[in-house]
């Protein structure tokens, strides 16, 4: 009898939860590691290790009991992961994480591998900030180089007076970026093995307070732009030598496609794929990890994904209780709900953006 393979996942948030669910459907076991005993993945994982991400002994324990290991947490320190990559089967390796952990390195890497980015400058203190502002002009966006996410650690500078307000951010190395007056934001999720790259259809992403709020798939834009986005993203992934899963977020301004950031893990904008496409981002990642043939996804129907933050939770629970055809409510089981914390998402298939606005938008604050 074939023994079940075990996938180890560093991180136990909603991404770990959804990877584990799909891995189970493919007949694999899952072990997750997260500092919280009640992390979302703990409810479904076959084993859950409670430990900090810098606990090398615990990460090694995870590696030892797994056939293959991946990560859903982006800030696993290199000092811990690099030696593990040498000893254990972590096929995505540390490089895509390393390349994405620092916004300066991330943008330089995108440029080096054929993508276009907004203008950017490294800034470390008031003097370099003033210099960068003179060079780039305003408005511009100041971001911390590391550990920023969902709009945390960033500030838009609109006028010279904002420079003084931005100084508290400069206690850590930062990057000043050109403020892009984009027409829309879009992202792409890809999974690659040695033979091929499969890409999920790109949606139009709408952010609120720097956090993804809605995805409309397919993005209702010139298909030529979407095709170019797919081709250049797949080429980037090959040139950078990445395997496994990668998501890239872009700004689209006229004909220009500008790289914003990337993540070598399943992506929030790809959650719609669970019901909206014939195979989903979590399953294709699991297939890659298990050494199975990848499957090309196809969009089932126009789909809308609404993120459920703390302030949307009551409305989402009500929609779940009511029960609606082609409306899929995912709640991650987080014990504490807070405004702006991602608590779940809802996928509406067979729904256009106009229909969403008409039927559902008013349900959420
Ligand atoms: P990030 O954490 O870099 O993805 O930023 C969160 C959101 O802030 C993005 O999805 C955009 O909506 C907005 N944003 C970030 N950087 C820029 C920029 N350079 N120009 C315009 N908007 C930006």
Short mmCIF file of N, CA, C and O and ligand atoms in Angstrom, two decimals, residues 103 118 141 143 149-151 154 177-180 182 185 207 210 249 251 260-261, ligand 1:
data_model
loop_
_atom_site.label_atom_id
_atom_site.label_comp_id
_atom_site.label_asym_id
_atom_site.label_seq_id
_atom_site.Cartn_x
_atom_site.Cartn_y
_atom_site.Cartn_z
N UNK A 103 11.73 45.32 0.21
CA UNK A 103 11.10 45.96 -0.95
C UNK A 103 12.12 46.51 -1.97
O UNK A 103 11.83 46.59 -3.15
N UNK A 118 7.49 51.01 -10.70
CA UNK A 118 7.43 52.46 -10.49
C UNK A 118 8.84 52.94 -10.09
O UNK A 118 9.66 52.13 -9.63
N UNK A 141 5.26 57.56 -2.20
CA UNK A 141 4.89 56.67 -1.09
C UNK A 141 6.16 56.22 -0.38
O UNK A 141 7.08 55.70 -1.02
N UNK A 143 7.76 53.63 2.22
CA UNK A 143 7.43 52.32 2.80
C UNK A 143 8.65 51.78 3.53
O UNK A 143 9.79 51.99 3.07
N UNK A 149 3.13 45.01 5.35
CA UNK A 149 2.10 44.22 4.68
C UNK A 149 0.78 44.95 4.80
O UNK A 149 0.58 45.75 5.71
N UNK A 150 -0.11 44.70 3.83
CA UNK A 150 -1.46 45.27 3.86
C UNK A 150 -1.47 46.75 4.22
O UNK A 150 -2.28 47.20 5.03
N UNK A 151 -0.55 47.50 3.66
CA UNK A 151 -0.55 48.95 3.90
C UNK A 151 0.09 49.37 5.22
O UNK A 151 0.21 50.56 5.51
N UNK A 154 3.59 52.15 5.79
CA UNK A 154 3.74 53.03 4.64
C UNK A 154 2.92 54.30 4.79
O UNK A 154 1.97 54.36 5.56
N UNK A 177 8.75 55.46 -3.15
CA UNK A 177 8.26 55.03 -4.46
C UNK A 177 7.45 56.14 -5.10
O UNK A 177 6.72 56.86 -4.42
N UNK A 178 7.55 56.20 -6.40
CA UNK A 178 6.67 57.07 -7.19
C UNK A 178 5.22 56.69 -6.86
O UNK A 178 4.90 55.51 -6.76
N UNK A 179 4.37 57.68 -6.65
CA UNK A 179 2.94 57.38 -6.44
C UNK A 179 2.31 57.15 -7.82
O UNK A 179 2.33 58.03 -8.67
N UNK A 180 1.81 55.95 -8.01
CA UNK A 180 1.30 55.58 -9.34
C UNK A 180 -0.19 55.87 -9.41
O UNK A 180 -0.98 55.30 -8.63
N UNK A 182 -2.70 54.73 -10.92
CA UNK A 182 -3.03 53.58 -11.77
C UNK A 182 -4.49 53.60 -12.21
O UNK A 182 -5.34 54.21 -11.56
N UNK A 185 -5.60 47.86 -10.28
CA UNK A 185 -4.60 46.93 -9.75
C UNK A 185 -5.00 45.52 -10.15
O UNK A 185 -6.20 45.21 -10.21
N UNK A 207 -8.52 47.71 -3.39
CA UNK A 207 -8.03 47.76 -2.01
C UNK A 207 -8.79 48.82 -1.22
O UNK A 207 -9.22 49.82 -1.79
N UNK A 210 -5.39 50.06 2.04
CA UNK A 210 -4.20 49.25 1.79
C UNK A 210 -4.43 47.75 1.87
O UNK A 210 -3.50 46.97 1.68
N UNK A 249 1.78 41.22 -7.75
CA UNK A 249 0.79 42.30 -7.79
C UNK A 249 1.30 43.40 -8.70
O UNK A 249 2.47 43.79 -8.61
N UNK A 251 0.42 47.31 -10.83
CA UNK A 251 -0.40 48.49 -11.12
C UNK A 251 -0.48 48.58 -12.64
O UNK A 251 0.55 48.43 -13.30
N UNK A 260 4.40 45.78 -8.49
CA UNK A 260 4.35 46.36 -7.15
C UNK A 260 5.05 45.45 -6.15
O UNK A 260 6.03 45.84 -5.54
N UNK A 261 4.56 44.22 -6.01
CA UNK A 261 5.25 43.30 -5.10
C UNK A 261 4.93 41.86 -5.44
O UNK A 261 4.05 41.59 -6.26
P1 LIG B 1 1.56 47.26 -0.81
O1 LIG B 1 1.64 46.81 0.61
O2 LIG B 1 2.82 47.77 -1.36
O3 LIG B 1 0.91 46.24 -1.72
O4 LIG B 1 0.53 48.50 -0.79
C1 LIG B 1 -0.83 48.35 -0.46
C2 LIG B 1 -1.68 49.17 -1.41
O5 LIG B 1 -1.33 50.57 -1.31
C3 LIG B 1 -1.51 48.83 -2.88
O6 LIG B 1 -2.26 47.71 -3.25
C4 LIG B 1 -1.99 50.13 -3.53
O7 LIG B 1 -3.40 50.20 -3.53
C5 LIG B 1 -1.42 51.18 -2.60
N1 LIG B 1 -0.05 51.55 -3.07
C6 LIG B 1 1.11 50.99 -2.67
N2 LIG B 1 2.17 51.51 -3.33
C7 LIG B 1 1.68 52.44 -4.18
C8 LIG B 1 2.26 53.34 -5.15
N3 LIG B 1 3.59 53.37 -5.35
N4 LIG B 1 1.42 54.13 -5.86
C9 LIG B 1 0.09 54.10 -5.63
N5 LIG B 1 -0.53 53.31 -4.74
C10 LIG B 1 0.24 52.48 -4.01
#
